[in-house]
mmCIF file of C-alpha atoms in Angstrom:
data_model
loop_
_atom_site.group_PDB
_atom_site.id
_atom_site.type_symbol
_atom_site.label_atom_id
_atom_site.label_comp_id
_atom_site.label_asym_id
_atom_site.label_seq_id
_atom_site.Cartn_x
_atom_site.Cartn_y
_atom_site.Cartn_z
ATOM 1 C CA UNK A 287 -46.773 -126.687 -160.157
ATOM 2 C CA UNK A 288 -48.822 -126.236 -163.310
ATOM 3 C CA UNK A 289 -46.347 -124.418 -165.670
ATOM 4 C CA UNK A 290 -49.371 -123.329 -167.725
ATOM 5 C CA UNK A 291 -50.676 -121.427 -164.807
ATOM 6 C CA UNK A 292 -47.416 -119.682 -164.329
ATOM 7 C CA UNK A 293 -47.227 -118.925 -168.091
ATOM 8 C CA UNK A 294 -50.789 -117.401 -168.046
ATOM 9 C CA UNK A 295 -49.773 -114.965 -165.207
ATOM 10 C CA UNK A 296 -46.822 -113.534 -167.134
ATOM 11 C CA UNK A 297 -47.912 -110.157 -168.676
ATOM 12 C CA UNK A 298 -46.969 -109.171 -172.121
ATOM 13 C CA UNK A 299 -45.956 -105.554 -172.279
ATOM 14 C CA UNK A 300 -45.431 -104.266 -175.912
ATOM 15 C CA UNK A 301 -42.722 -102.044 -176.926
ATOM 16 C CA UNK A 302 -40.519 -102.322 -173.742
ATOM 17 C CA UNK A 303 -37.799 -101.444 -173.073
ATOM 18 C CA UNK A 304 -37.841 -100.333 -176.750
ATOM 19 C CA UNK A 305 -40.200 -100.396 -179.784
ATOM 20 C CA UNK A 306 -40.829 -103.791 -181.313
ATOM 21 C CA UNK A 307 -39.912 -105.737 -178.146
ATOM 22 C CA UNK A 308 -42.652 -107.857 -176.474
ATOM 23 C CA UNK A 309 -41.510 -107.796 -172.816
ATOM 24 C CA UNK A 310 -42.350 -110.563 -170.475
ATOM 25 C CA UNK A 311 -43.586 -108.936 -167.327
ATOM 26 C CA UNK A 312 -42.953 -111.385 -164.226
ATOM 27 C CA UNK A 313 -44.424 -108.993 -161.576
ATOM 28 C CA UNK A 314 -47.827 -110.601 -161.703
ATOM 29 C CA UNK A 315 -46.041 -113.937 -160.740
ATOM 30 C CA UNK A 316 -44.171 -112.181 -157.853
ATOM 31 C CA UNK A 317 -47.394 -110.484 -156.661
ATOM 32 C CA UNK A 318 -49.245 -113.877 -156.048
ATOM 33 C CA UNK A 319 -47.782 -115.677 -153.197
ATOM 34 C CA UNK A 320 -48.805 -119.168 -154.342
ATOM 35 C CA UNK A 321 -47.198 -118.560 -157.840
ATOM 36 C CA UNK A 322 -44.151 -116.969 -156.452
ATOM 37 C CA UNK A 323 -43.694 -119.675 -153.897
ATOM 38 C CA UNK A 324 -44.457 -122.439 -156.543
ATOM 39 C CA UNK A 325 -41.857 -120.814 -158.927
ATOM 40 C CA UNK A 326 -39.152 -120.960 -156.170
ATOM 41 C CA UNK A 327 -39.940 -124.469 -155.262
ATOM 42 C CA UNK A 328 -39.815 -125.637 -158.869
ATOM 43 C CA UNK A 329 -36.568 -123.992 -159.424
ATOM 44 C CA UNK A 330 -35.098 -125.431 -156.229
ATOM 45 C CA UNK A 331 -36.430 -128.876 -156.658
ATOM 46 C CA UNK A 332 -33.907 -130.170 -159.253
ATOM 47 C CA UNK A 333 -31.113 -129.275 -156.836
ATOM 48 C CA UNK A 334 -32.643 -131.178 -153.949
ATOM 49 C CA UNK A 335 -30.194 -134.032 -154.402
ATOM 50 C CA UNK A 336 -27.271 -132.166 -156.022
ATOM 51 C CA UNK A 337 -25.406 -130.795 -152.973
ATOM 52 C CA UNK A 338 -25.274 -127.268 -154.232
ATOM 53 C CA UNK A 339 -22.921 -125.127 -152.186
ATOM 54 C CA UNK A 340 -24.033 -121.865 -153.524
ATOM 55 C CA UNK A 341 -26.579 -120.270 -155.857
ATOM 56 C CA UNK A 342 -25.026 -117.458 -158.166
ATOM 57 C CA UNK A 343 -27.662 -114.949 -159.058
ATOM 58 C CA UNK A 344 -27.686 -112.265 -161.932
ATOM 59 C CA UNK A 345 -28.233 -108.558 -161.388
ATOM 60 C CA UNK A 346 -30.967 -107.571 -160.880
ATOM 61 C CA UNK A 347 -34.114 -109.736 -161.422
ATOM 62 C CA UNK A 348 -32.095 -113.066 -161.088
ATOM 63 C CA UNK A 349 -31.632 -111.852 -157.402
ATOM 64 C CA UNK A 350 -35.483 -112.170 -157.000
ATOM 65 C CA UNK A 351 -35.818 -115.954 -157.677
ATOM 66 C CA UNK A 352 -32.166 -117.012 -156.931
ATOM 67 C CA UNK A 353 -32.018 -115.768 -153.397
ATOM 68 C CA UNK A 354 -35.210 -117.511 -152.362
ATOM 69 C CA UNK A 355 -33.990 -120.624 -154.085
ATOM 70 C CA UNK A 356 -30.609 -120.334 -151.983
ATOM 71 C CA UNK A 357 -32.656 -120.045 -148.691
ATOM 72 C CA UNK A 358 -34.756 -122.821 -149.576
ATOM 73 C CA UNK A 359 -31.602 -125.055 -150.377
ATOM 74 C CA UNK A 360 -29.687 -123.887 -147.293
ATOM 75 C CA UNK A 361 -26.975 -122.713 -149.830
ATOM 76 C CA UNK A 362 -24.983 -119.603 -149.999
ATOM 77 C CA UNK A 363 -25.584 -116.872 -152.481
ATOM 78 C CA UNK A 364 -23.173 -115.248 -155.008
ATOM 79 C CA UNK A 365 -24.151 -112.005 -156.611
ATOM 80 C CA UNK A 366 -23.008 -111.391 -160.253
ATOM 81 C CA UNK A 367 -23.250 -107.953 -160.870
ATOM 82 C CA UNK A 368 -22.769 -105.091 -163.452
ATOM 83 C CA UNK A 369 -19.342 -103.734 -163.646
ATOM 84 C CA UNK A 370 -18.560 -101.280 -160.839
ATOM 85 C CA UNK A 371 -21.212 -102.614 -158.473
ATOM 86 C CA UNK A 372 -19.336 -105.105 -156.347
ATOM 87 C CA UNK A 373 -17.021 -103.403 -153.865
ATOM 88 C CA UNK A 374 -14.198 -106.061 -153.472
ATOM 89 C CA UNK A 375 -11.706 -107.448 -155.984
ATOM 90 C CA UNK A 376 -13.548 -108.862 -159.086
ATOM 91 C CA UNK A 377 -13.108 -110.869 -162.183
ATOM 92 C CA UNK A 378 -14.853 -109.392 -165.250
ATOM 93 C CA UNK A 379 -16.343 -110.849 -168.437
ATOM 94 C CA UNK A 380 -17.568 -108.434 -171.337
ATOM 95 C CA UNK A 381 -19.983 -109.898 -173.856
ATOM 96 C CA UNK A 382 -21.656 -108.843 -177.029
ATOM 97 C CA UNK A 383 -25.127 -107.134 -176.904
ATOM 98 C CA UNK A 384 -27.328 -106.436 -179.986
ATOM 99 C CA UNK A 385 -25.668 -103.001 -180.019
ATOM 100 C CA UNK A 386 -22.355 -102.548 -178.026
ATOM 101 C CA UNK A 387 -21.112 -104.677 -175.082
ATOM 102 C CA UNK A 388 -21.922 -105.374 -171.566
ATOM 103 C CA UNK A 389 -19.451 -106.250 -168.647
ATOM 104 C CA UNK A 390 -20.529 -108.415 -165.678
ATOM 105 C CA UNK A 391 -18.332 -109.154 -162.538
ATOM 106 C CA UNK A 392 -17.915 -111.573 -159.629
ATOM 107 C CA UNK A 393 -15.959 -111.288 -156.391
ATOM 108 C CA UNK A 394 -12.537 -113.326 -156.735
ATOM 109 C CA UNK A 395 -13.223 -114.983 -153.480
ATOM 110 C CA UNK A 396 -16.836 -115.934 -154.540
ATOM 111 C CA UNK A 397 -16.210 -119.715 -154.691
ATOM 112 C CA UNK A 398 -13.498 -120.094 -152.050
ATOM 113 C CA UNK A 399 -15.651 -121.768 -149.595
ATOM 114 C CA UNK A 400 -17.961 -123.876 -151.835
ATOM 115 C CA UNK A 401 -17.438 -124.928 -155.484
ATOM 116 C CA UNK A 402 -20.608 -126.515 -156.672
ATOM 117 C CA UNK A 403 -22.661 -123.598 -157.975
ATOM 118 C CA UNK A 404 -26.145 -123.337 -159.380
ATOM 119 C CA UNK A 405 -26.680 -120.295 -161.756
ATOM 120 C CA UNK A 406 -30.075 -118.787 -161.660
ATOM 121 C CA UNK A 407 -31.741 -115.850 -163.822
ATOM 122 C CA UNK A 408 -35.099 -114.876 -164.680
ATOM 123 C CA UNK A 409 -34.888 -115.016 -168.342
ATOM 124 C CA UNK A 410 -33.036 -116.790 -170.972
ATOM 125 C CA UNK A 411 -32.941 -114.593 -174.253
ATOM 126 C CA UNK A 412 -29.960 -114.715 -176.461
ATOM 127 C CA UNK A 413 -27.836 -116.330 -173.711
ATOM 128 C CA UNK A 414 -25.081 -113.810 -173.653
ATOM 129 C CA UNK A 415 -25.566 -112.885 -169.907
ATOM 130 C CA UNK A 416 -25.852 -116.379 -168.684
ATOM 131 C CA UNK A 417 -22.763 -117.515 -170.769
ATOM 132 C CA UNK A 418 -20.670 -114.631 -169.264
ATOM 133 C CA UNK A 419 -21.884 -115.444 -165.866
ATOM 134 C CA UNK A 420 -21.027 -119.210 -166.035
ATOM 135 C CA UNK A 421 -17.467 -118.111 -167.279
ATOM 136 C CA UNK A 422 -17.223 -115.727 -164.262
ATOM 137 C CA UNK A 423 -18.210 -118.697 -161.833
ATOM 138 C CA UNK A 424 -15.533 -120.963 -163.462
ATOM 139 C CA UNK A 425 -12.926 -118.026 -163.444
ATOM 140 C CA UNK A 426 -13.417 -117.858 -159.687
ATOM 141 C CA UNK A 427 -12.834 -121.657 -159.282
ATOM 142 C CA UNK A 428 -16.519 -122.819 -159.108
ATOM 143 C CA UNK A 429 -18.235 -125.631 -161.042
ATOM 144 C CA UNK A 430 -21.388 -124.734 -162.700
ATOM 145 C CA UNK A 431 -23.753 -127.755 -161.776
ATOM 146 C CA UNK A 432 -26.802 -126.269 -163.542
ATOM 147 C CA UNK A 433 -28.287 -123.208 -165.134
ATOM 148 C CA UNK A 434 -31.962 -122.376 -164.450
ATOM 149 C CA UNK A 435 -34.352 -119.783 -165.733
ATOM 150 C CA UNK A 436 -38.073 -119.131 -164.872
ATOM 151 C CA UNK A 437 -38.594 -118.123 -168.609
ATOM 152 C CA UNK A 438 -36.912 -119.210 -171.812
ATOM 153 C CA UNK A 439 -37.569 -117.448 -175.214
ATOM 154 C CA UNK A 440 -36.696 -120.582 -177.158
ATOM 155 C CA UNK A 441 -37.031 -118.630 -180.472
ATOM 156 C CA UNK A 442 -33.920 -116.583 -179.660
ATOM 157 C CA UNK A 443 -31.963 -119.862 -179.284
ATOM 158 C CA UNK A 444 -29.954 -118.732 -176.238
ATOM 159 C CA UNK A 445 -29.278 -122.440 -175.273
ATOM 160 C CA UNK A 446 -26.748 -122.482 -178.262
ATOM 161 C CA UNK A 447 -24.444 -120.210 -176.142
ATOM 162 C CA UNK A 448 -24.802 -122.628 -173.080
ATOM 163 C CA UNK A 449 -23.581 -125.834 -174.713
ATOM 164 C CA UNK A 450 -22.076 -128.133 -172.365
ATOM 165 C CA UNK A 451 -24.097 -127.015 -169.315
ATOM 166 C CA UNK A 452 -27.229 -128.604 -167.808
ATOM 167 C CA UNK A 453 -29.841 -125.918 -168.575
ATOM 168 C CA UNK A 454 -33.304 -126.060 -167.349
ATOM 169 C CA UNK A 455 -36.347 -123.490 -167.679
ATOM 170 C CA UNK A 456 -39.664 -123.437 -165.942
ATOM 171 C CA UNK A 457 -41.669 -121.727 -168.657
ATOM 172 C CA UNK A 458 -40.831 -122.107 -172.397
ATOM 173 C CA UNK A 459 -42.327 -119.591 -175.031
ATOM 174 C CA UNK A 460 -41.606 -121.195 -178.503
ATOM 175 C CA UNK B 161 -29.215 -115.379 -134.357
ATOM 176 C CA UNK B 162 -26.201 -113.695 -132.931
ATOM 177 C CA UNK B 163 -26.230 -110.202 -134.498
ATOM 178 C CA UNK B 164 -22.568 -109.940 -133.398
ATOM 179 C CA UNK B 165 -21.505 -112.748 -135.538
ATOM 180 C CA UNK B 166 -23.416 -111.209 -138.483
ATOM 181 C CA UNK B 167 -21.729 -107.922 -137.888
ATOM 182 C CA UNK B 168 -18.274 -109.436 -137.831
ATOM 183 C CA UNK B 169 -19.025 -111.127 -141.121
ATOM 184 C CA UNK B 170 -19.755 -107.659 -142.907
ATOM 185 C CA UNK B 171 -16.597 -106.599 -144.674
ATOM 186 C CA UNK B 172 -15.295 -103.149 -144.711
ATOM 187 C CA UNK B 173 -14.105 -101.937 -148.177
ATOM 188 C CA UNK B 174 -12.600 -98.475 -147.971
ATOM 189 C CA UNK B 175 -13.125 -95.879 -150.723
ATOM 190 C CA UNK B 176 -15.985 -97.599 -152.510
ATOM 191 C CA UNK B 177 -17.825 -96.557 -154.381
ATOM 192 C CA UNK B 178 -15.844 -93.306 -153.951
ATOM 193 C CA UNK B 179 -12.986 -91.728 -151.901
ATOM 194 C CA UNK B 180 -13.783 -91.518 -148.221
ATOM 195 C CA UNK B 181 -16.773 -93.914 -148.102
ATOM 196 C CA UNK B 182 -16.299 -97.036 -145.931
ATOM 197 C CA UNK B 183 -18.536 -99.460 -147.673
ATOM 198 C CA UNK B 184 -20.235 -102.305 -145.856
ATOM 199 C CA UNK B 185 -19.746 -105.304 -148.001
ATOM 200 C CA UNK B 186 -22.592 -108.052 -147.215
ATOM 201 C CA UNK B 187 -21.271 -110.609 -149.759
ATOM 202 C CA UNK B 188 -19.440 -112.629 -146.928
ATOM 203 C CA UNK B 189 -22.775 -112.776 -145.167
ATOM 204 C CA UNK B 190 -24.436 -114.007 -148.209
ATOM 205 C CA UNK B 191 -21.686 -116.613 -148.965
ATOM 206 C CA UNK B 192 -22.135 -118.349 -145.650
ATOM 207 C CA UNK B 193 -25.293 -120.499 -145.774
ATOM 208 C CA UNK B 194 -25.926 -120.302 -142.149
ATOM 209 C CA UNK B 195 -25.480 -116.559 -141.800
ATOM 210 C CA UNK B 196 -27.485 -115.767 -144.866
ATOM 211 C CA UNK B 197 -30.360 -118.257 -143.584
ATOM 212 C CA UNK B 198 -30.276 -116.554 -140.048
ATOM 213 C CA UNK B 199 -30.385 -113.026 -141.539
ATOM 214 C CA UNK B 200 -33.456 -114.013 -143.602
ATOM 215 C CA UNK B 201 -35.110 -115.678 -140.586
ATOM 216 C CA UNK B 202 -34.326 -112.681 -138.301
ATOM 217 C CA UNK B 203 -35.853 -110.241 -140.893
ATOM 218 C CA UNK B 204 -38.932 -112.443 -141.350
ATOM 219 C CA UNK B 205 -39.473 -113.234 -137.540
ATOM 220 C CA UNK B 206 -41.203 -109.883 -136.650
ATOM 221 C CA UNK B 207 -43.675 -110.428 -139.400
ATOM 222 C CA UNK B 208 -44.804 -113.924 -138.290
ATOM 223 C CA UNK B 209 -48.011 -112.709 -136.627
ATOM 224 C CA UNK B 210 -48.681 -109.437 -138.675
ATOM 225 C CA UNK B 211 -50.359 -110.941 -141.820
ATOM 226 C CA UNK B 212 -48.190 -109.297 -144.378
ATOM 227 C CA UNK B 213 -49.634 -109.689 -147.834
ATOM 228 C CA UNK B 214 -46.652 -108.638 -149.651
ATOM 229 C CA UNK B 215 -42.934 -107.705 -149.156
ATOM 230 C CA UNK B 216 -41.714 -104.651 -151.252
ATOM 231 C CA UNK B 217 -38.068 -104.862 -151.999
ATOM 232 C CA UNK B 218 -35.766 -101.997 -153.274
ATOM 233 C CA UNK B 219 -33.570 -102.423 -156.401
ATOM 234 C CA UNK B 220 -31.104 -104.209 -156.254
ATOM 235 C CA UNK B 221 -29.465 -105.476 -153.051
ATOM 236 C CA UNK B 222 -33.016 -105.258 -151.289
ATOM 237 C CA UNK B 223 -34.157 -107.962 -153.633
ATOM 238 C CA UNK B 224 -31.547 -110.479 -152.060
ATOM 239 C CA UNK B 225 -32.937 -110.422 -148.640
ATOM 240 C CA UNK B 226 -36.466 -109.339 -149.341
ATOM 241 C CA UNK B 227 -37.355 -112.060 -151.800
ATOM 242 C CA UNK B 228 -36.292 -114.876 -149.464
ATOM 243 C CA UNK B 229 -38.315 -113.166 -146.642
ATOM 244 C CA UNK B 230 -41.360 -113.135 -148.965
ATOM 245 C CA UNK B 231 -40.780 -116.698 -149.755
ATOM 246 C CA UNK B 232 -40.518 -117.592 -146.046
ATOM 247 C CA UNK B 233 -43.689 -115.609 -144.999
ATOM 248 C CA UNK B 234 -45.736 -116.938 -147.927
ATOM 249 C CA UNK B 235 -46.166 -113.396 -149.109
ATOM 250 C CA UNK B 236 -46.247 -111.804 -152.471
ATOM 251 C CA UNK B 237 -43.304 -109.739 -153.679
ATOM 252 C CA UNK B 238 -43.285 -106.168 -155.026
ATOM 253 C CA UNK B 239 -40.198 -104.864 -156.783
ATOM 254 C CA UNK B 240 -39.350 -101.033 -156.392
ATOM 255 C CA UNK B 241 -37.086 -100.141 -159.181
ATOM 256 C CA UNK B 242 -35.047 -97.374 -160.597
ATOM 257 C CA UNK B 243 -36.954 -95.293 -163.151
ATOM 258 C CA UNK B 244 -37.337 -97.034 -166.559
ATOM 259 C CA UNK B 245 -36.837 -100.431 -165.227
ATOM 260 C CA UNK B 246 -40.418 -101.629 -164.538
ATOM 261 C CA UNK B 247 -42.439 -102.348 -167.809
ATOM 262 C CA UNK B 248 -45.860 -101.603 -166.873
ATOM 263 C CA UNK B 249 -47.583 -98.297 -165.743
ATOM 264 C CA UNK B 250 -45.768 -96.735 -162.713
ATOM 265 C CA UNK B 251 -45.849 -94.261 -160.072
ATOM 266 C CA UNK B 252 -42.641 -92.315 -159.507
ATOM 267 C CA UNK B 253 -40.895 -90.580 -156.598
ATOM 268 C CA UNK B 254 -37.867 -88.299 -156.972
ATOM 269 C CA UNK B 255 -35.538 -87.727 -154.019
ATOM 270 C CA UNK B 256 -32.444 -85.903 -153.090
ATOM 271 C CA UNK B 257 -29.035 -87.473 -152.977
ATOM 272 C CA UNK B 258 -25.939 -85.904 -151.871
ATOM 273 C CA UNK B 259 -25.403 -84.588 -155.333
ATOM 274 C CA UNK B 260 -28.429 -84.487 -157.514
ATOM 275 C CA UNK B 261 -31.557 -86.613 -157.441
ATOM 276 C CA UNK B 262 -32.835 -90.105 -158.009
ATOM 277 C CA UNK B 263 -36.090 -91.494 -159.043
ATOM 278 C CA UNK B 264 -37.662 -94.776 -157.931
ATOM 279 C CA UNK B 265 -40.882 -96.417 -159.327
ATOM 280 C CA UNK B 266 -43.648 -98.901 -158.338
ATOM 281 C CA UNK B 267 -46.267 -100.533 -160.658
ATOM 282 C CA UNK B 268 -49.645 -98.871 -160.177
ATOM 283 C CA UNK B 269 -51.309 -102.270 -159.479
ATOM 284 C CA UNK B 270 -48.700 -103.393 -156.963
ATOM 285 C CA UNK B 271 -51.054 -103.430 -154.051
ATOM 286 C CA UNK B 272 -54.287 -104.109 -155.763
ATOM 287 C CA UNK B 273 -54.582 -107.637 -154.234
ATOM 288 C CA UNK B 274 -52.967 -107.110 -151.019
ATOM 289 C CA UNK B 275 -52.532 -103.976 -148.985
ATOM 290 C CA UNK B 276 -50.339 -104.859 -145.914
ATOM 291 C CA UNK B 277 -46.914 -104.371 -147.023
ATOM 292 C CA UNK B 278 -43.438 -104.880 -145.435
ATOM 293 C CA UNK B 279 -40.692 -102.873 -146.922
ATOM 294 C CA UNK B 280 -37.186 -104.466 -147.045
ATOM 295 C CA UNK B 281 -33.793 -103.096 -147.943
ATOM 296 C CA UNK B 282 -30.264 -104.244 -147.090
ATOM 297 C CA UNK B 283 -28.863 -100.758 -145.852
ATOM 298 C CA UNK B 284 -30.265 -97.650 -143.933
ATOM 299 C CA UNK B 285 -28.054 -94.843 -144.744
ATOM 300 C CA UNK B 286 -29.537 -91.385 -145.117
ATOM 301 C CA UNK B 287 -33.043 -92.799 -145.394
ATOM 302 C CA UNK B 288 -33.941 -91.037 -148.652
ATOM 303 C CA UNK B 289 -34.451 -94.316 -150.628
ATOM 304 C CA UNK B 290 -36.570 -96.065 -147.991
ATOM 305 C CA UNK B 291 -38.740 -92.907 -147.497
ATOM 306 C CA UNK B 292 -39.443 -92.500 -151.183
ATOM 307 C CA UNK B 293 -40.169 -96.327 -151.413
ATOM 308 C CA UNK B 294 -42.640 -96.018 -148.492
ATOM 309 C CA UNK B 295 -44.268 -93.170 -150.407
ATOM 310 C CA UNK B 296 -44.605 -95.180 -153.440
ATOM 311 C CA UNK B 297 -46.306 -97.972 -151.481
ATOM 312 C CA UNK B 298 -48.764 -95.556 -150.186
ATOM 313 C CA UNK B 299 -49.294 -93.977 -153.486
ATOM 314 C CA UNK B 300 -50.240 -97.472 -154.931
ATOM 315 C CA UNK B 301 -52.753 -97.861 -152.179
ATOM 316 C CA UNK B 302 -50.656 -100.048 -149.671
ATOM 317 C CA UNK B 303 -50.092 -99.636 -145.915
ATOM 318 C CA UNK B 304 -46.477 -99.935 -144.763
ATOM 319 C CA UNK B 305 -46.642 -102.215 -141.813
ATOM 320 C CA UNK B 306 -42.924 -102.233 -141.247
ATOM 321 C CA UNK B 307 -39.521 -101.183 -142.626
ATOM 322 C CA UNK B 308 -36.514 -103.558 -142.239
ATOM 323 C CA UNK B 309 -33.009 -103.361 -142.804
ATOM 324 C CA UNK B 310 -30.010 -105.837 -142.560
ATOM 325 C CA UNK B 311 -27.664 -102.839 -141.616
ATOM 326 C CA UNK B 312 -28.246 -99.362 -140.125
ATOM 327 C CA UNK B 313 -25.607 -96.847 -140.249
ATOM 328 C CA UNK B 314 -26.997 -95.038 -137.300
ATOM 329 C CA UNK B 315 -24.603 -92.050 -137.550
ATOM 330 C CA UNK B 316 -26.266 -91.062 -140.722
ATOM 331 C CA UNK B 317 -29.578 -90.474 -138.862
ATOM 332 C CA UNK B 318 -31.603 -92.110 -141.662
ATOM 333 C CA UNK B 319 -34.386 -92.916 -139.091
ATOM 334 C CA UNK B 320 -35.316 -89.182 -138.989
ATOM 335 C CA UNK B 321 -36.644 -89.446 -142.595
ATOM 336 C CA UNK B 322 -38.821 -92.369 -141.627
ATOM 337 C CA UNK B 323 -40.713 -90.961 -138.751
ATOM 338 C CA UNK B 324 -44.113 -92.580 -138.033
ATOM 339 C CA UNK B 325 -42.940 -96.063 -139.529
ATOM 340 C CA UNK B 326 -42.039 -99.109 -137.536
ATOM 341 C CA UNK B 327 -38.397 -99.325 -138.234
ATOM 342 C CA UNK B 328 -36.138 -102.131 -137.456
ATOM 343 C CA UNK B 329 -32.681 -103.060 -138.308
ATOM 344 C CA UNK B 330 -30.686 -106.414 -137.590
ATOM 345 C CA UNK B 331 -27.222 -104.951 -137.208
ATOM 346 C CA UNK B 332 -26.473 -101.262 -136.267
ATOM 347 C CA UNK B 333 -23.251 -99.427 -136.620
ATOM 348 C CA UNK B 334 -23.119 -96.527 -134.342
#
């Protein structure tokens, strides 16, 4: 796929979710069958030979690309959700946001029947969400074989929180 | 697919999200690549000949099955989200819950480039969420060609809120 074509389809929405933030809106990518399909294929491509057991996806936009990637790879799916959303026994990780903290959770049995896990989210910003998610996978006994994003906001230096992982992004904004 | 096999894989979690509710946990279905793949294939199958332009998916668990179905069908994807989560201009629908109300939203341009829409969610309970979502699609100029659920809790009579739509569920609990 032409990553530039994908990049052009992403819509800038100023002052969302709050003043001063230029939000990267992926809905025009989702809306276009060829762009959506190409994005999923690109995310899945680097796992073709990696024997991934499951794809872990982060609540909620990560579900969108990650579940299609899992389907394409013939892998299982692990939802990583905000605290209180998963019904069974969970592990939790709390991490710092700009103001305050957030807590993510994973089912304790998420990696029982498959340990090689790809982690997929839509956006790499400051990296806190992905780092907490990788820790959750490891806490549940999984091995993070790669972390993938559709979009990376490189100027926020989120990769620095993901040192030691194999990180890949389809579209990078410098 | 054997719907009974899928049904057996759904885990009952008592008293979630609150006392007295027996929650249907789909994570064991997601976790098993063959069950997850079969669930997606079954949901997609009835749209094979229906020329669906896009699949609309409901925040957040609906994203999981719906995005894989959209990928399989070669369709676009429309996220229907809780109020305040979509960045661009939206239409909104507010509907009654057991206690209080909830508001869902759709981007105003969601159906501009394709009007035949399949609506997919994981669970049909009382039907309020799906009915509001169908209205949003119509408000945005789309035609709801079908509404599909992985699980239907038939004893809650959610279909009564979806009269006039072509509704289908993979697994039914009477």
